[in-house]
Coordinates of C-alpha atoms in Angstrom, one line a residue:
M1 CA 74.4 166.3 272.5
S2 CA 76.4 163.2 272.0
R3 CA 79.7 164.7 271.0
T4 CA 81.4 168.0 271.2
T5 CA 83.8 167.6 268.3
L6 CA 82.6 166.0 265.0
S7 CA 84.3 164.5 262.0
I8 CA 82.3 166.0 259.0
A9 CA 82.4 164.9 255.4
V10 CA 81.3 167.7 253.1
V11 CA 80.6 166.4 249.6
A12 CA 80.4 168.8 246.6
L13 CA 80.9 166.8 243.4
H14 CA 80.3 169.1 240.4
T15 CA 82.3 172.2 241.5
S16 CA 85.0 172.9 244.0
P17 CA 84.1 175.1 247.0
F18 CA 87.6 176.6 246.7
S19 CA 87.1 177.8 243.1
A20 CA 86.5 181.5 242.6
P21 CA 82.8 182.2 242.0
G22 CA 81.4 184.1 239.0
S23 CA 81.7 181.7 236.0
G24 CA 81.1 178.2 234.9
D25 CA 79.0 176.5 237.6
V26 CA 80.8 178.4 240.4
G27 CA 78.5 180.7 242.5
G28 CA 76.9 181.3 245.8
M29 CA 76.9 177.6 246.7
N30 CA 80.7 177.5 246.5
V31 CA 81.0 180.6 248.8
L32 CA 78.6 179.1 251.3
V33 CA 80.2 175.6 251.5
R34 CA 83.7 177.0 251.8
A35 CA 82.8 179.6 254.4
T36 CA 80.8 177.2 256.5
A37 CA 83.4 174.5 256.3
E38 CA 86.1 177.0 257.4
R39 CA 84.1 178.2 260.4
M40 CA 83.3 174.7 261.5
A41 CA 87.0 173.8 261.4
S42 CA 87.8 176.9 263.4
E43 CA 85.4 175.6 266.1
G44 CA 87.6 172.5 266.4
H45 CA 85.7 170.1 264.1
H46 CA 87.5 167.9 261.6
V47 CA 86.1 169.0 258.3
E48 CA 86.9 167.2 255.0
V49 CA 85.6 168.8 251.8
I50 CA 85.5 166.2 249.0
T51 CA 85.1 167.2 245.4
R52 CA 85.9 165.9 241.9
R53 CA 89.4 166.3 240.6
F54 CA 89.2 169.0 237.9
T55 CA 93.0 169.5 237.4
P56 CA 95.7 166.9 237.2
D57 CA 98.4 168.8 239.1
L58 CA 97.0 169.0 242.6
P59 CA 97.6 166.5 245.4
A60 CA 94.8 164.1 246.2
V61 CA 94.6 165.3 249.8
S62 CA 95.8 168.7 251.2
R63 CA 95.2 170.8 254.3
R64 CA 94.0 174.3 253.7
P65 CA 95.3 177.2 255.9
S66 CA 91.9 177.3 257.5
G67 CA 92.4 173.7 258.7
V68 CA 89.9 172.2 256.3
V69 CA 91.1 169.0 254.5
L70 CA 90.5 169.1 250.8
R71 CA 90.2 165.7 249.0
L72 CA 90.1 165.4 245.2
V73 CA 88.4 162.3 243.8
D74 CA 89.2 160.9 240.4
A75 CA 85.9 160.7 238.6
G76 CA 85.8 161.5 234.9
P77 CA 88.5 163.6 233.1
A78 CA 90.6 165.8 235.3
T79 CA 89.3 168.9 233.6
L80 CA 86.4 171.4 234.2
R81 CA 83.3 169.9 232.8
P82 CA 79.7 171.3 232.5
K83 CA 77.4 170.3 235.3
S84 CA 75.1 168.7 232.7
E85 CA 77.8 166.1 231.9
Q86 CA 78.6 165.1 235.4
E87 CA 75.8 162.7 236.1
A88 CA 77.9 160.1 234.4
F89 CA 80.7 160.6 237.0
V90 CA 78.5 159.8 240.1
E91 CA 79.3 156.1 240.4
A92 CA 83.1 156.6 240.1
F93 CA 82.9 159.5 242.6
R94 CA 81.0 157.2 245.0
T95 CA 83.7 154.6 244.8
G96 CA 86.3 157.3 245.5
L97 CA 84.6 158.3 248.7
D98 CA 85.7 154.9 250.2
A99 CA 89.2 156.5 250.8
V100 CA 87.7 158.9 253.4
G101 CA 88.5 157.9 257.0
D102 CA 86.2 157.7 260.0
I103 CA 83.3 160.2 260.0
D104 CA 80.3 161.1 262.1
I105 CA 78.1 162.7 259.4
V106 CA 77.9 163.3 255.6
H107 CA 76.6 166.6 254.2
S108 CA 76.1 166.7 250.5
H109 CA 75.6 169.9 248.5
H110 CA 73.6 169.7 245.2
W111 CA 71.8 166.6 244.0
L112 CA 74.8 165.2 242.2
A113 CA 76.8 165.1 245.4
G114 CA 73.8 163.6 247.2
M115 CA 73.6 160.7 244.7
A116 CA 77.1 159.6 245.8
G117 CA 76.9 161.0 249.4
L118 CA 73.8 159.2 250.6
P119 CA 74.9 155.7 249.6
F120 CA 78.3 156.5 251.2
A121 CA 76.6 157.5 254.4
R122 CA 74.5 154.4 254.5
D123 CA 77.6 152.2 254.0
R124 CA 79.3 154.0 256.9
H125 CA 76.1 153.8 259.1
V126 CA 76.1 157.6 259.7
S127 CA 73.4 160.2 259.0
H128 CA 73.1 162.0 255.7
V129 CA 72.3 165.7 255.4
Q130 CA 71.3 167.1 252.0
S131 CA 71.4 170.7 250.7
F132 CA 70.1 171.3 247.2
H133 CA 70.9 175.0 246.4
S134 CA 68.8 174.7 243.3
I135 CA 65.9 172.4 242.4
A136 CA 64.8 171.2 239.0
A137 CA 61.4 172.2 237.7
H138 CA 59.1 169.2 237.3
P139 CA 58.0 168.6 233.6
S140 CA 54.4 169.2 234.7
T141 CA 55.4 172.6 236.3
A142 CA 55.5 175.7 234.2
L143 CA 59.2 176.8 234.0
S144 CA 60.1 180.1 235.5
E145 CA 61.6 182.6 233.0
G146 CA 65.2 181.5 232.5
E147 CA 64.8 178.0 233.8
R148 CA 65.7 175.1 231.6
P149 CA 64.3 171.6 231.8
E150 CA 66.4 169.0 233.6
S151 CA 67.2 165.4 233.0
A152 CA 64.9 162.6 234.2
G153 CA 67.7 161.4 236.4
R154 CA 67.8 164.7 238.3
L155 CA 64.1 164.8 238.8
A156 CA 64.0 161.3 240.3
G157 CA 67.3 161.8 242.2
E158 CA 66.1 164.9 243.9
E159 CA 62.9 163.3 245.1
W160 CA 64.8 160.3 246.3
L161 CA 67.2 162.5 248.2
A162 CA 64.5 164.6 249.7
Q163 CA 62.5 161.6 250.9
T164 CA 65.4 159.5 252.1
S165 CA 68.0 161.8 253.6
D166 CA 68.0 162.1 257.4
A167 CA 67.8 165.9 257.2
I168 CA 67.7 168.6 254.6
V169 CA 69.3 172.1 255.1
A170 CA 67.7 174.8 253.1
V171 CA 69.2 178.3 252.7
S172 CA 65.8 180.1 252.8
H173 CA 62.2 179.6 253.7
A174 CA 61.5 179.9 250.0
E175 CA 63.7 176.9 249.2
E176 CA 62.1 175.1 252.2
R177 CA 58.7 175.5 250.6
T178 CA 59.9 174.3 247.2
I179 CA 61.5 171.2 248.7
V180 CA 58.3 170.3 250.5
E181 CA 56.0 171.1 247.6
R182 CA 58.0 169.9 244.6
L183 CA 60.0 167.0 246.2
H184 CA 57.4 166.0 248.9
A185 CA 59.9 166.0 251.7
D186 CA 58.8 165.6 255.3
P187 CA 58.6 169.2 256.6
A188 CA 59.9 168.1 260.0
R189 CA 63.2 167.1 258.4
V190 CA 63.8 170.4 256.6
H191 CA 65.9 172.9 258.5
V192 CA 66.4 176.5 257.3
V193 CA 69.9 177.8 258.0
L194 CA 70.4 181.3 256.4
P195 CA 73.8 182.1 254.8
G196 CA 76.1 184.7 256.2
V197 CA 78.4 187.3 254.9
D198 CA 82.1 188.1 255.6
S199 CA 81.7 191.7 257.0
T200 CA 85.5 192.0 257.3
L201 CA 85.7 191.7 253.5
F202 CA 82.4 193.3 252.5
H203 CA 82.1 196.5 254.5
R204 CA 81.1 200.1 254.0
A205 CA 83.9 202.3 252.7
A206 CA 84.1 206.1 252.9
R207 CA 81.7 207.5 250.3
R208 CA 83.4 209.2 247.4
L209 CA 82.1 210.8 244.2
E210 CA 83.1 208.7 241.2
P211 CA 83.9 210.5 238.0
R212 CA 81.3 208.2 236.4
P213 CA 78.9 206.7 239.0
Y214 CA 78.3 203.0 238.5
V215 CA 75.9 200.3 239.6
V216 CA 76.8 196.6 239.9
T217 CA 75.2 193.4 238.8
A218 CA 77.2 190.4 240.0
A219 CA 76.1 187.1 238.6
R220 CA 76.9 184.2 236.3
I221 CA 75.8 185.1 232.9
E222 CA 72.8 183.1 232.0
P223 CA 69.1 183.9 231.3
L224 CA 67.9 183.0 234.8
K225 CA 69.9 185.9 236.2
G226 CA 67.9 188.5 234.2
L227 CA 70.8 190.6 233.2
D228 CA 68.9 191.8 230.2
L229 CA 66.6 193.7 232.6
A230 CA 69.6 195.4 234.2
I231 CA 70.7 196.7 230.7
R232 CA 67.1 197.7 229.8
T233 CA 66.9 199.6 233.2
I234 CA 70.0 201.7 232.4
A235 CA 68.7 202.4 228.9
A236 CA 65.3 203.5 230.3
M237 CA 66.9 206.1 232.6
P238 CA 67.2 209.8 231.6
A239 CA 70.6 210.1 229.8
A240 CA 71.8 212.8 232.2
A241 CA 71.1 210.5 235.2
R242 CA 72.4 207.3 233.7
P243 CA 75.2 205.6 235.6
D244 CA 77.5 202.9 234.2
L245 CA 76.4 199.3 234.7
V246 CA 79.2 196.9 235.6
I247 CA 78.4 193.3 235.1
A248 CA 80.7 191.1 237.2
G249 CA 80.7 187.5 236.2
G250 CA 81.3 185.1 233.4
P251 CA 79.0 182.7 231.4
T252 CA 77.6 179.6 232.9
D253 CA 78.7 176.5 231.0
G254 CA 76.4 176.1 228.0
Y255 CA 75.4 179.8 228.0
E256 CA 78.5 181.3 226.3
S257 CA 76.3 182.8 223.5
H258 CA 74.3 184.7 226.1
V259 CA 77.2 187.1 226.5
D260 CA 77.0 188.0 222.8
E261 CA 73.2 188.5 223.2
L262 CA 73.7 190.9 226.0
H263 CA 76.3 192.9 224.1
A264 CA 73.9 193.0 221.1
L265 CA 71.1 194.2 223.4
A266 CA 73.3 197.0 224.8
A267 CA 74.1 198.1 221.2
E268 CA 70.5 198.0 220.2
L269 CA 69.5 200.2 223.1
G270 CA 72.4 202.6 222.5
V271 CA 74.1 202.1 225.9
T272 CA 77.2 200.2 224.8
D273 CA 79.3 203.0 226.3
R274 CA 77.5 202.5 229.7
V275 CA 77.7 198.7 230.0
Q276 CA 81.0 197.2 231.2
F277 CA 81.6 193.4 231.3
A278 CA 84.1 192.9 234.1
G279 CA 84.3 189.1 233.9
P280 CA 84.6 186.9 236.9
L281 CA 86.1 188.6 239.9
S282 CA 87.9 187.3 243.0
R283 CA 86.1 187.9 246.3
E284 CA 88.5 190.7 247.1
D285 CA 87.9 192.4 243.7
L286 CA 84.2 192.1 244.1
A287 CA 84.3 193.7 247.5
A288 CA 86.4 196.5 246.1
L289 CA 83.9 197.0 243.3
F290 CA 81.0 197.1 245.7
A291 CA 82.8 199.6 248.0
H292 CA 82.2 202.6 245.8
A293 CA 79.1 201.4 243.8
S294 CA 76.0 203.6 243.9
A295 CA 73.6 200.6 243.9
A296 CA 73.4 196.9 243.2
L297 CA 70.9 195.4 240.9
V298 CA 69.7 191.8 241.4
P299 CA 67.1 191.2 238.6
S300 CA 67.1 187.4 238.8
H301 CA 64.0 185.5 237.7
S302 CA 64.6 183.1 240.6
E303 CA 67.1 182.8 243.5
T304 CA 67.3 180.1 246.2
Y305 CA 68.7 182.9 248.4
G306 CA 70.7 185.6 246.6
L307 CA 74.0 185.9 248.5
V308 CA 75.3 188.8 246.4
A309 CA 72.4 191.0 247.6
L310 CA 73.5 190.4 251.2
E311 CA 77.1 191.2 250.3
A312 CA 76.0 194.4 248.7
E313 CA 74.1 195.4 251.8
A314 CA 77.2 194.6 254.0
S315 CA 79.1 197.0 251.7
G316 CA 76.6 199.7 252.4
V317 CA 75.3 199.6 248.8
P318 CA 71.5 200.0 248.4
V319 CA 69.9 197.1 246.5
L320 CA 67.2 197.0 243.9
A321 CA 66.1 193.3 243.6
A322 CA 63.4 191.2 242.0
A323 CA 61.0 190.0 244.7
S324 CA 61.6 186.4 243.8
G325 CA 62.4 183.3 245.8
G326 CA 64.9 183.7 248.6
L327 CA 65.8 187.3 247.6
R328 CA 63.0 188.4 250.0
E329 CA 65.0 186.9 252.8
A330 CA 68.5 188.0 251.6
V331 CA 67.7 191.7 252.0
S332 CA 66.0 194.0 254.5
E333 CA 63.0 196.0 253.2
R334 CA 64.6 199.0 255.0
A335 CA 67.7 198.6 252.9
A336 CA 66.4 197.5 249.5
A337 CA 63.7 198.0 247.0
L338 CA 62.0 194.7 246.2
L339 CA 60.2 195.0 242.8
T340 CA 57.4 192.7 241.8
T341 CA 57.5 194.0 238.2
R342 CA 59.9 193.4 235.4
D343 CA 59.0 196.6 233.6
P344 CA 62.4 198.3 232.9
Q345 CA 60.8 201.7 233.2
E346 CA 59.7 201.1 236.7
W347 CA 63.1 199.8 237.6
A348 CA 64.7 202.8 236.0
D349 CA 62.3 205.2 237.9
R350 CA 63.3 203.6 241.2
L351 CA 67.0 203.7 240.5
T352 CA 66.8 207.3 239.3
M353 CA 65.0 208.3 242.5
L354 CA 67.5 206.5 244.6
L355 CA 70.6 208.1 242.9
G356 CA 69.0 211.5 243.1
D357 CA 68.0 211.4 246.8
E358 CA 71.1 211.6 249.1
A359 CA 69.0 211.2 252.3
L360 CA 67.2 208.1 250.9
W361 CA 70.6 206.6 249.8
E362 CA 72.1 207.1 253.2
S363 CA 69.1 205.6 255.0
L364 CA 69.2 202.5 252.8
S365 CA 73.0 202.2 253.1
T366 CA 72.9 202.4 256.9
A367 CA 70.0 199.9 257.2
G368 CA 71.8 197.4 254.9
V369 CA 75.0 197.4 257.0
R370 CA 73.0 197.0 260.2
F371 CA 71.0 194.1 258.7
A372 CA 74.0 192.3 257.2
R373 CA 75.9 192.4 260.6
Q374 CA 73.3 190.0 261.9
R375 CA 74.1 187.4 259.2
T376 CA 77.5 185.9 260.1
W377 CA 79.2 182.8 258.8
D378 CA 79.9 181.8 262.4
R379 CA 76.2 181.8 263.0
T380 CA 75.6 179.7 259.9
A381 CA 78.2 177.2 260.9
H382 CA 76.9 177.0 264.4
E383 CA 73.3 176.3 263.3
T384 CA 74.5 173.8 260.8
V385 CA 76.5 171.9 263.4
Q386 CA 73.4 171.9 265.6
V387 CA 71.5 170.1 262.9
Y388 CA 74.3 167.5 262.8
Q389 CA 74.4 167.1 266.6
R390 CA 70.6 166.6 266.9
L391 CA 70.7 163.9 264.2
I392 CA 73.6 162.1 265.9
A393 CA 71.9 162.3 269.3
S394 CA 68.6 161.0 267.8
T395 CA 70.4 158.1 266.1
N396 CA 72.2 157.2 269.3
E397 CA 68.9 157.2 271.1
R398 CA 67.3 154.9 268.5
W399 CA 70.2 152.5 268.9
R400 CA 69.7 152.5 272.7
D401 CA 66.0 151.8 272.2
W402 CA 66.7 148.8 270.0
A403 CA 69.4 147.4 272.3

């Protein structure tokens, strides 16, 4: 490899990796970008995370306790704005990137970041790595349940990024297939780097009997996450075996009314007293919630990966998840039930069986912890840096061939 220590520009336009996940447009991507950046910095690399300024009272450049440099770029109003509005900020954000010092590589997260990050990388004569985290459905493609059509700018932008970036890092083999099939990327340039989990934060606690057992669904509140199925599952269980359902998360921008729809559904099914809306939680509070949960439900229609399922496993919590997208890779089949059906009664039957069988629960819990221990953020960071180093070495070799 050409260099041991790298100067890495991590670009995330539409949301700050240092914002707490669970509402707005803050989710698993934020957790991944922050954790990976912090681990790369701990390995001695200079890591600068660049995001749009969303509040007026923070310094333009600051160093986080982890050693990561956070740079806020003025692009659009200094307020939180829905992701759907931020395409208009790309050009101003691209101009703001000129203040960044010398770098070896640019890694953009989400298509909006890439639309600024790729031209910036070209201007600096360095390689560009793209991570999508979610990919728009093409107009000719049937939308998955819960998906919404995207702008023409996103459709064209994602194809351009997939076909022009020097490398693409996908978070699952499911995402890799989507990138190749939908965006026509060269498979040789797509690298799968699986996310990790902080097992010092998410870990198995001593089992205790709760006065009212509860199961957890942690997700932003939007139709794609399938939270209606979680509520229907609880309602379909025998009343005597019915646990509480705690929904941890707030609404995605533009889906505020979906919260009311879920409340109405719980009332219609007669389980209002069993469904709790906890709102967005800090990482620490989510870990504490998982610590004594009886199960985690992940009923998403589609997930690029499904980090929350891995966090539940690390906490020793058995998982019931939809067998969709990257969720097949986020869990171990020995630690989770992957369901291909969206029939609430079948979900209810599986959950009832799990909660009523202590030996089964213990087996799934133990297997989940064992599986999660293999998925560390150190490993994720190391494999990501390897992608960077191979690109830089390849670029240097091409320059030598041309000389």
